[in-house]
Amino acid sequence: MFQPMKPLKATATTSQPVLTIQQIETIFYKIQDIYEIHKEFYDNLCPKVQQWDSQVTMGHLFQKLASQLGVYKAFVDNYKVALETAEKCSQSNNQFQKISEELKVKGPKDSKDSHTSVTMEALLYKPIDRVTRSTLVLHDLLKHTPVDHPDYPLLQDALRISQNFLSSINEDIDPRRTAVTTPKGETRQLVKDGFLVEVSESSRKLRHVFLFTDVLLCAKLKKTSAGKHQQYDCKWYIPLADLVFPSPEESEASPQVHPFPDHELEDMKMKISALKSEIQKEKANKGQSRAIERLKKKMFENEFLLLLNSPTIPFRIHNRNGKSYLFLLSSDYERSEWREAIQKLQKKDLQAFVLSSVELQVLTGSCFKLRTVHNIPVTSNKDDDESPGLYGFLHVIVHSAKGFKQSANLYCTLEVDSFGYFVSKAKTRVFRDTTEPKWDEEFEIELEGSQSLRILCYEKCYDKTKVNKDNNEIVDKIMGKGQIQLDPQTVESKNWHTDVIEMNGIKVEFSMKFTSRDMSLKRTPSKKQTGVFGVKISVVTKRERSKVPYIVRQCIEEVEKRGIEEVGIYRISGVATDIQALKAVFDANNKDILLMLSDMDINAIAGTLKLYFRELPEPLLTDRLYPAFMEGIALSDPAAKENCMMHLLRSLPDPNLITFLFLLEHLKRVAEKEPINKMSLHNLATVFGPTLLRPSEVESKAHLTSAADIWSHDVMAQVQVLLYYLQHPPISFAELKRNTLYFSTDV
């Protein structure tokens, strides 16, 4: 701002002034002071950064900078007058108009000649923009400053001052904001915005939804040619005075939106993981940027499809004067956030109105500048240096909750983000009729690039009349919800880390620890010859004089008895403490096994079966044959593939083969109930493939380079191997062996 100011000042005292001194002082008001504040800040900060070590403190510099924001307030208060003065001078003075349309300003220091051009209006907005940007910088600094560092409280204080300052000036800063006023003459502000999937004419469309102080606007980004300024197109709007939420049981039976088949969603995830690995490889090998761009484009397409097709939770909005709109969200958390934000605004005295086409145009035009969510939430939009999130297993114990006003039936669910959206991963049991539930339940949650964990606390509703017509489920009431960042440093320590999450007056206590994927991939052979977990399958069947281990038979029998119609059987994780209890009982060959099985939650039994196969010292389909299975599944000629895959089964030791065929038939029976339990053959292959095939440590080292590669490339092949056998017509042991051995009936 000094650059245009100096020459203008110089001419002001000549016989041909472009502007008078007073006009210059109005337009460039307080610029000298703002400059000096920043110069002092910069001069103090620079040496600290150059002689950097983690003991250096500089929070006080940021705190001081924040406390001098009053100078900006003076600039902001004068901002409109400055703009008007510049505008008037432009109209009356040709020379100044030329200058103010293309001001040359210095670019970054490193580049010699990088002068960029800006307009006077854009230049005057920069100091205001600076406050917003400093606030974002403080956010980032806090994110990367250890909580116990002496700078932490100082940065927090600076952020608090900046945020308060911002919210105090937000209303009167930006003429672009105040151009839009509500029918009552107040400033209309943007409260919340985000990308949601709308169901319109029975198909899914991605929309950007904007919630203003008095209206909800649903827009989509217009397609524009490269370099053109992007714009929004308004699809519909509802004044908040006319907006109602139909209760789930009222919502009219809408055209049914078919959920996207799970196995296709899993396929997309696999593709995305594979593309991610390819991009990393290309980068490591200094590949061509065009090849990387092509892969990124492909990845974006898959991620976009996943984002569009994965949400299933209905969020319905109704206009009192007519139409209903339906959004699908991936999480109950988002749904209640939108609902709460709207209901909070509706507590004010709102008026109904109709926007003229010009008003609507101005409002939609402001969306682009005001939006807070800029990118579709897919990972290919992220910068490379952003945290890739955590891959592996998060162990969470939900201990207890306090702060309920009256007794209720309470439970919690856990969600983590994965591939750009949130998924529900676990659910505690319902603790009945209490104000202080004590669950003490442990869950193992698989993380796929996750950065946040959410906990939602619900009151269970047993009233059969409160059924949601959209998805035929009884509606439970959210009592509280909270979210925490999964910070690799805190989570990756070997020990449990206990924390409390506060949500509208309710406190939930939980603990968590994280096991990285490389660790969780290890098979550890057991030294013990007793028990069944971690012991070779041949040793167990010999000791039991059985064809199929007792644990496998009992778990499968119980699942077929009462879990075959359970939604997400084998996919939803059981309570870890229950699984450990069952493991101990089977290992001790306790006579109470059957009694305990009949009482146990069915997901824990399914989890015990998976754990048994996961802990085998070598995979059920053996280390020796693993390379051959990988080659066989890659064959393209169907006859050759059939030959090879059957020959491989024949080559398995008898106990492995008989157990595998026994499990195979069971999984096929589970998949027959897919309309009810939502578990397709593909879903089951995804759950069991790696468990039955993943090689032991030695084997996997020989095969692949890094844990990430093991994961993305090999997991796909492991899933395909199991899927091949699941889709194959029944395979009998006798036929395979073509000899006198017959498949005994007691198995």
XYZ file of C-alpha atoms in Angstrom:
747
model
C 0.000 0.000 0.000
C 3.031 2.243 0.430
C 3.933 1.764 -3.212
C 1.001 3.736 -4.675
C 0.829 6.023 -1.599
C 4.339 7.494 -1.904
C 4.124 8.829 -5.495
C 0.575 10.102 -4.851
C 1.832 11.990 -1.784
C 4.740 13.390 -3.774
C 2.434 14.880 -6.435
C -0.015 16.217 -3.825
C 2.199 19.231 -3.140
C 2.926 19.994 -6.820
C 0.941 22.190 -9.145
C -0.733 19.150 -10.720
C -1.830 16.920 -7.823
C -3.580 13.660 -8.675
C -5.239 13.624 -5.226
C -5.325 16.116 -2.384
C -3.504 15.347 0.878
C -6.868 14.871 2.597
C -8.047 12.343 -0.011
C -4.777 10.429 0.349
C -5.116 10.365 4.112
C -8.690 9.103 3.865
C -7.884 6.330 1.403
C -4.643 5.207 3.092
C -5.864 5.722 6.636
C -3.639 4.278 9.435
C -1.479 2.414 6.913
C 1.725 3.768 8.498
C 0.673 2.433 11.940
C -0.350 -0.986 10.604
C 2.973 -1.214 8.807
C 4.940 -0.410 11.973
C 3.115 -3.019 14.076
C 3.987 -5.693 11.518
C 7.555 -4.492 11.065
C 8.184 -4.773 14.807
C 6.567 -8.244 14.860
C 8.625 -9.363 11.856
C 11.925 -7.989 13.160
C 11.470 -9.835 16.466
C 10.280 -13.073 14.900
C 12.912 -13.368 12.182
C 16.006 -14.034 14.375
C 14.043 -16.565 16.477
C 13.135 -18.564 13.381
C 16.684 -18.486 12.037
C 18.217 -19.845 15.249
C 15.447 -22.325 15.788
C 15.115 -25.011 18.404
C 12.091 -26.376 20.212
C 12.929 -24.410 23.377
C 12.483 -21.037 21.644
C 9.365 -19.180 22.763
C 7.578 -16.618 20.647
C 3.947 -16.821 21.755
C 4.317 -13.381 23.387
C 4.985 -11.857 19.944
C 1.713 -13.221 18.579
C -0.081 -12.173 21.751
C 1.243 -8.610 21.401
C 0.287 -8.499 17.717
C -3.253 -9.599 18.605
C -3.526 -6.966 21.350
C -2.731 -4.231 18.791
C -5.701 -5.127 16.590
C -7.351 -1.866 17.682
C -5.408 -0.123 14.919
C -7.132 -2.420 12.436
C -10.465 -1.470 14.016
C -9.764 2.147 13.103
C -8.890 1.059 9.555
C -12.065 -1.051 9.338
C -14.270 1.772 10.625
C -12.840 3.998 7.913
C -12.933 1.278 5.218
C -16.266 2.233 3.592
C -15.326 5.913 3.474
C -11.949 4.966 1.974
C -13.659 2.883 -0.720
C -16.209 5.605 -1.527
C -13.474 8.252 -1.704
C -11.392 6.092 -4.061
C -14.517 5.458 -6.176
C -15.367 9.184 -6.417
C -11.766 10.127 -7.240
C -11.754 7.495 -10.004
C -14.899 8.918 -11.549
C -13.710 12.506 -11.476
C -10.055 11.913 -12.269
C -8.998 9.933 -15.307
C -5.380 9.684 -14.255
C -6.264 8.225 -10.852
C -8.746 5.830 -12.450
C -5.955 4.397 -14.581
C -3.653 4.098 -11.587
C -6.274 2.465 -9.351
C -7.317 -0.128 -11.920
C -3.837 -1.594 -12.165
C -1.615 -0.997 -9.173
C 1.786 -2.603 -9.371
C 2.697 -4.248 -6.094
C 5.778 -6.207 -5.103
C 5.473 -9.977 -5.105
C 7.322 -12.309 -2.735
C 10.920 -11.430 -1.845
C 12.541 -14.409 -3.549
C 11.441 -13.467 -7.064
C 13.278 -10.446 -8.503
C 10.676 -9.015 -10.832
C 7.437 -10.522 -9.635
C 5.311 -7.409 -9.627
C 1.656 -8.269 -9.613
C -1.232 -5.968 -10.452
C -4.238 -5.399 -8.236
C -7.112 -2.930 -8.150
C -7.396 -0.295 -5.454
C -10.512 -2.036 -4.093
C -8.654 -5.350 -3.716
C -5.699 -3.609 -2.126
C -7.848 -1.896 0.486
C -9.373 -5.231 1.404
C -5.967 -6.794 2.114
C -5.499 -5.508 5.702
C -8.913 -6.937 6.590
C -8.074 -10.193 4.872
C -4.825 -10.219 6.875
C -6.736 -10.500 10.193
C -8.693 -13.484 8.889
C -5.492 -15.106 7.653
C -3.608 -14.461 10.908
C -6.447 -16.171 12.733
C -6.068 -19.234 10.485
C -2.290 -19.185 11.057
C -2.872 -19.188 14.827
C -5.203 -22.186 14.396
C -2.463 -24.074 12.551
C 0.242 -23.074 15.027
C -1.860 -24.343 17.925
C -2.474 -27.594 16.095
C 1.286 -28.207 15.898
C 2.310 -26.829 19.321
C 2.549 -29.362 22.166
C -0.019 -28.558 24.859
C 2.698 -28.359 27.528
C 4.877 -25.892 25.566
C 4.991 -22.439 27.258
C 3.771 -20.872 23.969
C 0.518 -22.826 23.969
C -1.517 -20.616 26.399
C -0.133 -17.442 24.759
C -1.147 -18.596 21.269
C -4.546 -19.610 22.628
C -4.991 -16.129 24.060
C -3.921 -14.519 20.777
C -6.426 -16.705 18.902
C -9.210 -15.774 21.333
C -8.513 -12.041 20.877
C -8.348 -12.409 17.063
C -11.576 -14.396 16.884
C -13.466 -11.945 19.093
C -12.143 -9.083 17.029
C -13.172 -10.809 13.800
C -16.690 -11.542 14.955
C -17.098 -7.946 16.161
C -16.147 -6.519 12.754
C -17.606 -9.216 10.505
C -20.976 -7.530 10.305
C -19.697 -4.169 9.190
C -16.636 -4.994 7.136
C -17.337 -6.247 3.818
C -19.706 -4.301 1.604
C -20.226 -7.606 -0.179
C -21.669 -8.970 3.047
C -23.837 -6.004 3.872
C -25.174 -5.797 0.331
C -27.490 -8.571 1.440
C -29.912 -7.635 4.196
C -32.815 -9.581 5.663
C -36.426 -8.429 5.259
C -36.170 -6.880 8.736
C -33.247 -4.766 7.607
C -30.620 -6.713 9.565
C -27.404 -7.970 8.026
C -27.820 -11.435 6.612
C -24.863 -13.592 7.608
C -23.658 -17.014 6.588
C -23.874 -19.354 9.573
C -22.900 -22.729 8.103
C -22.249 -24.333 4.729
C -21.169 -27.692 3.391
C -21.517 -30.306 0.675
C -24.550 -32.603 0.990
C -26.003 -35.278 -1.265
C -29.543 -34.401 -2.353
C -31.967 -36.920 -3.793
C -33.711 -35.237 -6.658
C -35.802 -37.088 -9.267
C -34.650 -40.369 -7.689
C -30.991 -39.718 -8.346
C -28.195 -38.455 -6.132
C -26.789 -34.974 -6.746
C -23.981 -33.226 -4.892
C -25.093 -29.817 -3.598
C -23.457 -27.002 -1.680
C -25.918 -25.953 1.020
C -25.735 -22.513 2.665
C -27.483 -21.652 5.923
C -27.911 -17.885 6.380
C -29.437 -16.152 9.405
C -32.907 -16.319 7.837
C -32.797 -18.635 4.832
C -31.496 -22.023 3.695
C -30.139 -22.019 0.156
C -29.302 -25.109 -1.891
C -26.879 -24.439 -4.752
C -24.653 -26.229 -7.195
C -21.391 -25.039 -8.694
C -21.800 -23.980 -12.297
C -19.425 -25.514 -14.785
C -17.150 -22.726 -15.992
C -14.381 -22.681 -18.547
C -10.834 -22.651 -17.201
C -9.690 -19.411 -15.618
C -13.257 -18.101 -15.325
C -14.544 -17.087 -11.910
C -16.646 -19.898 -10.455
C -20.277 -19.227 -9.646
C -23.172 -20.914 -7.933
C -26.519 -21.706 -9.389
C -29.430 -21.649 -6.903
C -31.527 -24.844 -7.030
C -34.016 -23.787 -4.308
C -34.274 -21.832 -1.088
C -36.552 -21.904 1.976
C -36.953 -18.948 4.362
C -36.306 -20.339 7.858
C -39.714 -19.005 8.930
C -41.271 -21.534 6.514
C -38.911 -24.437 7.188
C -40.137 -27.444 9.184
C -38.635 -30.853 9.901
C -41.222 -33.577 9.347
C -41.006 -36.096 12.180
C -39.622 -39.358 10.786
C -42.931 -41.152 11.178
C -44.723 -38.335 9.292
C -42.296 -38.189 6.392
C -44.300 -39.367 3.438
C -43.128 -42.589 1.877
C -40.801 -41.073 -0.691
C -39.636 -42.665 -3.916
C -37.315 -45.325 -2.542
C -33.656 -44.496 -2.930
C -31.815 -47.741 -3.357
C -28.717 -47.967 -1.220
C -25.612 -48.547 -3.268
C -24.416 -52.181 -3.001
C -21.756 -52.470 -0.303
C -19.435 -54.544 -2.433
C -19.336 -51.798 -5.073
C -18.422 -49.259 -2.379
C -15.684 -51.642 -1.175
C -14.461 -51.949 -4.774
C -14.203 -48.167 -5.034
C -12.199 -48.032 -1.790
C -9.854 -50.714 -3.086
C -9.383 -48.781 -6.337
C -8.693 -45.558 -4.432
C -6.111 -47.308 -2.214
C -4.423 -48.838 -5.255
C -4.339 -45.480 -7.062
C -2.900 -43.834 -3.931
C -0.070 -46.377 -3.901
C 0.569 -45.832 -7.607
C 0.739 -42.057 -7.120
C 3.207 -42.505 -4.228
C 5.334 -44.853 -6.366
C 5.339 -42.407 -9.282
C 6.412 -39.608 -6.947
C 9.144 -41.716 -5.357
C 10.475 -42.632 -8.811
C 10.249 -38.981 -9.886
C 7.620 -39.998 -12.435
C 6.207 -37.649 -15.067
C 3.846 -35.067 -13.658
C 1.385 -35.870 -16.457
C 1.184 -39.490 -15.342
C 0.637 -38.367 -11.751
C -2.072 -35.913 -12.831
C -3.803 -38.685 -14.787
C -3.768 -40.980 -11.731
C -5.000 -38.143 -9.518
C -7.860 -37.472 -11.899
C -8.836 -41.140 -11.814
C -8.624 -41.137 -8.035
C -10.817 -38.026 -7.828
C -13.459 -39.699 -10.021
C -13.573 -42.750 -7.737
C -13.601 -40.671 -4.574
C -16.370 -38.495 -5.965
C -18.475 -41.582 -6.737
C -17.847 -42.917 -3.250
C -18.851 -39.600 -1.711
C -22.016 -39.485 -3.778
C -23.091 -43.077 -3.208
C -22.109 -43.890 0.355
C -24.457 -41.705 2.475
C -27.675 -43.425 3.576
C -29.003 -41.425 6.548
C -32.111 -39.452 5.505
C -32.366 -35.755 6.398
C -35.686 -34.336 5.288
C -36.607 -30.649 5.061
C -40.090 -29.383 4.372
C -41.360 -26.031 3.163
C -44.569 -25.115 5.008
C -45.967 -23.948 1.671
C -45.369 -27.084 -0.273
C -42.321 -28.990 -1.270
C -40.200 -31.480 0.665
C -36.490 -32.030 0.059
C -34.423 -35.062 0.971
C -30.705 -35.158 1.696
C -28.670 -38.265 2.472
C -25.881 -37.918 5.021
C -23.180 -40.371 6.008
C -23.615 -39.745 9.715
C -26.176 -38.939 12.359
C -23.662 -36.419 13.654
C -23.967 -34.170 10.590
C -27.711 -34.515 10.570
C -28.042 -33.294 14.130
C -25.517 -30.480 13.522
C -27.560 -29.108 10.631
C -30.799 -29.547 12.532
C -29.452 -27.813 15.661
C -27.999 -24.893 13.681
C -31.348 -24.318 11.934
C -33.409 -24.673 15.127
C -31.167 -22.198 16.961
C -31.813 -19.564 14.267
C -35.541 -20.341 14.312
C -35.747 -19.252 17.959
C -35.461 -15.652 16.733
C -38.489 -13.764 15.490
C -38.302 -14.598 11.772
C -40.485 -13.402 8.937
C -41.505 -15.231 5.791
C -40.540 -13.584 2.491
C -40.060 -14.177 -1.197
C -36.782 -13.153 -2.818
C -36.981 -11.203 -6.065
C -34.829 -12.607 -8.854
C -32.293 -9.806 -8.329
C -32.110 -10.464 -4.571
C -31.694 -14.170 -5.239
C -28.936 -13.429 -7.729
C -27.110 -11.188 -5.236
C -27.490 -13.784 -2.470
C -26.255 -16.647 -4.673
C -23.425 -14.420 -5.899
C -22.303 -13.802 -2.314
C -22.073 -17.567 -1.664
C -18.813 -17.873 -3.531
C -17.026 -15.220 -1.459
C -18.578 -16.208 1.853
C -18.335 -20.013 1.754
C -16.200 -21.593 4.456
C -16.014 -25.066 2.891
C -14.178 -24.668 -0.392
C -13.456 -28.180 -1.566
C -15.458 -31.348 -1.941
C -14.252 -33.508 0.972
C -12.102 -35.971 -0.957
C -8.451 -36.748 -0.242
C -7.263 -35.921 -3.754
C -8.142 -32.286 -2.952
C -5.640 -32.256 -0.102
C -2.099 -30.989 -0.289
C 0.541 -33.685 -0.229
C 1.983 -32.470 3.046
C -1.322 -32.713 4.873
C -1.514 -35.548 7.350
C -2.543 -38.725 5.534
C -4.375 -39.872 8.671
C -3.910 -43.102 10.576
C -3.999 -46.619 9.121
C -4.359 -49.542 11.506
C -6.505 -50.394 14.505
C -7.799 -48.052 17.182
C -8.752 -49.734 20.441
C -11.364 -47.726 22.305
C -12.869 -48.459 25.721
C -16.068 -46.526 26.431
C -16.098 -46.368 30.238
C -19.025 -44.330 31.546
C -21.040 -41.130 31.249
C -22.320 -38.506 33.693
C -24.516 -35.429 33.583
C -27.938 -36.832 32.633
C -30.873 -35.014 34.233
C -33.130 -38.072 34.386
C -32.926 -41.840 34.086
C -32.944 -43.213 30.560
C -31.873 -46.189 28.429
C -28.517 -45.061 27.100
C -25.917 -46.216 24.595
C -23.017 -44.735 22.602
C -21.866 -45.144 19.020
C -18.361 -44.487 17.653
C -17.626 -43.033 14.236
C -14.354 -42.408 12.403
C -13.694 -40.643 9.122
C -12.621 -42.713 6.172
C -12.292 -41.774 2.493
C -13.732 -38.290 3.041
C -16.825 -39.198 5.074
C -17.696 -40.594 8.486
C -18.732 -44.198 9.160
C -20.275 -45.683 12.250
C -17.954 -48.412 13.523
C -19.170 -49.582 16.923
C -22.049 -49.400 19.367
C -22.155 -50.097 23.113
C -24.940 -52.096 24.700
C -27.960 -50.222 26.080
C -27.581 -49.419 29.789
C -31.120 -49.384 31.095
C -32.858 -46.844 33.289
C -29.883 -44.945 34.698
C -28.350 -41.459 34.960
C -24.813 -42.881 35.227
C -24.280 -45.628 32.650
C -21.099 -47.701 33.089
C -20.434 -49.604 29.884
C -16.703 -50.409 30.173
C -16.781 -51.950 26.700
C -13.767 -52.186 24.426
C -13.881 -52.017 20.628
C -11.307 -52.523 17.910
C -11.939 -50.086 15.083
C -10.165 -50.308 11.756
C -8.823 -46.946 10.582
C -8.386 -46.132 6.886
C -6.661 -42.752 6.799
C -8.694 -41.497 9.754
C -8.127 -38.174 11.508
C -11.100 -37.861 13.886
C -13.101 -39.977 16.297
C -16.676 -39.052 17.139
C -18.723 -40.277 20.061
C -22.513 -39.960 20.026
C -24.662 -40.694 23.051
C -28.257 -41.810 22.445
C -31.386 -42.507 24.398
C -32.850 -45.791 23.149
C -36.476 -45.598 22.131
C -38.637 -48.711 22.463
C -41.807 -47.084 21.149
C -42.798 -49.085 18.042
C -44.883 -46.174 16.682
C -41.808 -43.983 16.208
C -40.578 -45.683 13.070
C -38.773 -43.698 10.405
C -40.526 -44.299 7.094
C -37.337 -43.600 5.150
C -35.427 -46.571 6.525
C -37.886 -48.496 8.722
C -35.816 -48.012 11.848
C -37.019 -46.802 15.227
C -35.711 -43.321 15.887
C -33.421 -42.898 18.891
C -32.753 -39.494 20.384
C -29.252 -37.986 20.393
C -28.430 -36.810 23.928
C -24.972 -35.492 23.086
C -22.173 -35.711 20.581
C -18.493 -34.803 20.498
C -15.438 -35.161 18.307
C -11.700 -35.404 18.946
C -8.733 -35.258 16.592
C -6.688 -38.452 16.403
C -3.278 -36.952 16.927
C -0.616 -39.511 15.909
C 1.680 -38.467 18.802
C -0.896 -39.038 21.545
C -2.469 -42.096 20.025
C 0.651 -43.967 18.982
C 2.110 -44.391 22.445
C 2.010 -48.037 23.503
C -0.171 -47.225 26.532
C -3.824 -46.508 26.953
C -4.653 -42.812 26.849
C -7.732 -41.846 28.901
C -9.804 -38.822 27.988
C -13.174 -37.191 28.668
C -15.340 -35.762 25.927
C -17.880 -33.103 26.904
C -21.113 -32.686 25.005
C -23.957 -30.358 26.054
C -23.495 -31.010 29.764
C -22.801 -34.740 29.392
C -19.295 -36.108 30.006
C -18.273 -39.423 28.476
C -15.070 -41.045 29.719
C -13.149 -43.268 27.324
C -9.643 -44.622 26.702
C -7.886 -45.435 23.476
C -4.665 -46.797 22.015
C -3.561 -47.385 18.464
C -1.805 -50.286 16.717
C -0.326 -49.446 13.343
C -1.163 -51.699 10.432
C 2.358 -53.155 10.215
C 2.044 -54.351 13.809
C -1.460 -55.710 13.368
C -0.374 -57.651 10.273
C 2.000 -59.857 12.223
C 1.122 -63.481 12.918
C 2.779 -64.657 16.094
C 3.235 -68.430 16.382
C 2.335 -69.712 19.813
C 4.924 -71.599 21.866
C 2.161 -73.303 23.838
C 0.816 -76.687 22.865
C -2.338 -76.365 24.967
C -5.361 -74.255 24.090
C -6.502 -73.483 20.575
C -5.604 -69.839 19.805
C -2.242 -69.409 18.090
C -1.794 -73.206 17.847
C -1.404 -75.054 14.539
C -4.728 -76.317 13.218
C -3.315 -79.841 12.717
C -2.288 -79.999 16.397
C -5.775 -78.933 17.528
C -7.745 -81.326 15.299
C -5.447 -84.220 16.270
C -5.853 -83.478 19.969
C -9.647 -83.153 19.634
C -9.877 -86.112 17.237
C -12.022 -83.864 15.030
C -12.033 -82.902 11.387
C -12.857 -79.239 12.101
C -11.706 -77.472 15.316
C -14.423 -77.421 17.985
C -14.202 -73.611 18.269
C -15.004 -73.207 14.554
C -17.977 -75.585 14.725
C -19.452 -74.009 17.858
C -19.129 -70.397 16.727
C -20.607 -71.172 13.306
C -23.478 -73.130 14.844
C -24.324 -70.216 17.160
C -24.165 -67.649 14.335
C -26.463 -69.807 12.194
C -28.841 -70.250 15.106
C -29.358 -66.599 15.988
C -27.061 -64.289 14.043
C -27.685 -65.093 10.409
C -30.188 -62.232 10.096
C -28.121 -59.780 12.177
C -27.344 -56.662 10.111
C -23.592 -56.477 9.418
C -22.793 -59.867 10.982
C -18.972 -60.389 10.784
C -18.544 -56.714 9.801
C -19.700 -54.975 13.006
C -17.084 -55.471 15.702
C -18.005 -57.278 18.900
C -17.039 -55.992 22.348
C -13.334 -56.802 22.805
C -13.737 -57.804 26.468
C -16.424 -60.370 25.499
C -14.180 -61.744 22.746
C -11.272 -62.089 25.192
C -13.550 -63.892 27.682
C -14.653 -66.368 24.994
C -11.049 -66.848 23.903
C -10.053 -67.732 27.474
C -12.946 -70.212 27.832
C -12.091 -71.990 24.551
C -8.391 -72.060 25.443
C -9.157 -73.614 28.829
C -11.654 -76.024 27.223
C -14.092 -75.013 29.940
C -17.211 -77.102 30.329
C -19.358 -73.917 30.482
C -18.566 -73.015 26.879
C -22.036 -73.808 25.518
C -23.815 -71.921 28.276
C -21.595 -68.905 27.758
C -22.069 -69.007 23.974
C -25.842 -68.993 24.270
C -25.720 -65.854 26.470
C -23.091 -63.928 24.554
C -23.749 -61.080 22.110
C -23.674 -62.559 18.612
C -21.137 -60.014 17.283
C -18.680 -61.157 19.971
C -19.059 -64.766 18.806
C -18.489 -63.719 15.177
C -15.465 -61.716 16.372
C -14.059 -64.745 18.234
C -14.219 -66.856 15.079
C -12.381 -64.156 13.076
C -9.792 -63.808 15.856
C -9.169 -67.589 15.850
C -8.298 -67.525 12.139
C -6.328 -64.310 12.512
C -4.169 -65.739 15.292
C -3.323 -69.024 13.557
C 0.491 -69.269 13.393
C 0.162 -69.573 9.653
C -2.853 -68.695 7.504
C -5.516 -71.372 6.921
C -4.550 -71.469 3.215
C -0.839 -71.792 4.235
C 2.294 -69.754 3.624
C 3.711 -72.339 1.214
C 0.830 -71.978 -1.256
C 0.404 -68.197 -0.885
C 2.469 -67.211 -3.980
C 0.576 -69.798 -6.046
C -2.825 -68.447 -4.904
C -1.676 -64.941 -5.926
C -0.637 -66.215 -9.363
C -3.729 -68.391 -9.824
C -6.220 -65.604 -9.165
C -4.428 -63.398 -11.717
C -4.924 -65.915 -14.586
C -7.257 -64.620 -17.277
C -8.171 -67.915 -18.972
C -11.199 -69.320 -17.024
C -10.315 -72.981 -17.607
C -6.699 -72.528 -16.535
C -7.846 -70.570 -13.494
C -10.375 -73.271 -12.476
C -7.711 -75.966 -12.877
C -5.139 -74.076 -10.874
C -7.519 -72.979 -8.059
C -8.866 -76.528 -7.553
C -5.388 -78.019 -7.645
C -4.340 -75.569 -4.918
C -7.203 -76.687 -2.658
C -6.172 -80.307 -3.237
C -2.653 -79.410 -2.111
C -3.815 -78.154 1.301
C -3.328 -80.388 4.371
C -6.602 -82.216 5.227
C -7.498 -80.285 8.434
C -7.006 -76.959 6.599
C -9.041 -78.062 3.592
C -11.960 -79.568 5.538
C -12.144 -76.490 7.802
C -11.985 -74.170 4.802
C -14.835 -75.970 2.991
C -16.895 -76.005 6.199
C -16.450 -72.230 6.608
C -17.138 -71.665 2.904
C -20.558 -73.329 3.064
C -21.402 -71.317 6.187
C -20.490 -67.993 4.549
C -22.631 -68.883 1.522
C -25.595 -69.476 3.872
C -24.967 -66.083 5.501
C -24.951 -64.389 2.089
C -28.296 -65.984 1.186
C -29.807 -63.679 3.821
C -28.226 -60.579 2.261
C -31.581 -58.713 1.880
C -31.875 -58.821 5.691
C -28.298 -58.906 7.022
C -26.793 -56.696 4.258
C -23.814 -59.077 3.941
C -23.089 -60.031 0.331
C -20.514 -62.614 -0.777
C -18.252 -59.691 -1.600
C -18.643 -58.195 1.891
C -17.817 -61.542 3.480
C -14.805 -61.997 1.203
C -13.574 -58.542 2.247
C -13.861 -59.477 5.933
C -12.399 -63.014 5.712
C -10.021 -62.866 2.695
C -7.040 -61.286 4.492
C -7.779 -63.330 7.643
C -7.547 -66.665 5.814
C -4.736 -65.780 3.407
C -2.540 -63.061 4.879
C 0.912 -64.654 5.081
C 3.134 -64.837 8.155
C 5.848 -62.264 8.704
C 8.632 -64.047 6.812
C 6.453 -64.720 3.809
C 5.109 -61.199 3.494
C 8.611 -59.715 3.705
C 9.720 -61.837 0.780
C 6.782 -60.674 -1.289
C 6.430 -56.991 -0.886
C 8.187 -53.821 -0.094
C 6.186 -51.804 2.384
C 3.255 -52.343 4.697
C 1.147 -49.968 2.621
C 1.798 -52.068 -0.477
C 0.946 -55.269 1.362
C -2.277 -53.622 2.235
C -3.552 -52.160 -0.964
C -2.246 -54.572 -3.572
C -2.333 -57.851 -1.731
C -5.552 -57.339 0.155
C -7.381 -56.969 -3.136
C -5.969 -60.244 -4.386
C -6.724 -61.989 -1.052
C -10.354 -60.840 -1.256
C -10.571 -62.032 -4.874
C -9.262 -65.517 -3.967
C -11.931 -66.065 -1.321
C -14.605 -64.531 -3.552
C -13.660 -66.978 -6.306
C -14.392 -69.957 -4.034
C -17.548 -68.332 -2.595
C -18.973 -67.838 -6.087
C -17.962 -71.332 -7.193
C -20.572 -74.148 -7.258
C -20.353 -76.347 -4.110
C -16.963 -78.026 -3.727
C -16.928 -81.418 -2.001
C -13.924 -82.789 -0.174
C -14.540 -86.267 -1.592
C -14.604 -85.093 -5.173
C -11.514 -83.010 -4.684
C -9.563 -85.934 -3.297
C -11.224 -88.450 -5.630
C -10.372 -91.221 -3.234
C -11.967 -93.257 -0.448
C -11.890 -90.441 2.073
C -15.436 -89.248 2.512
C -16.734 -86.113 4.157
C -17.886 -87.389 7.560
C -21.346 -86.357 8.681
C -20.462 -85.323 12.199
C -18.696 -82.205 10.996
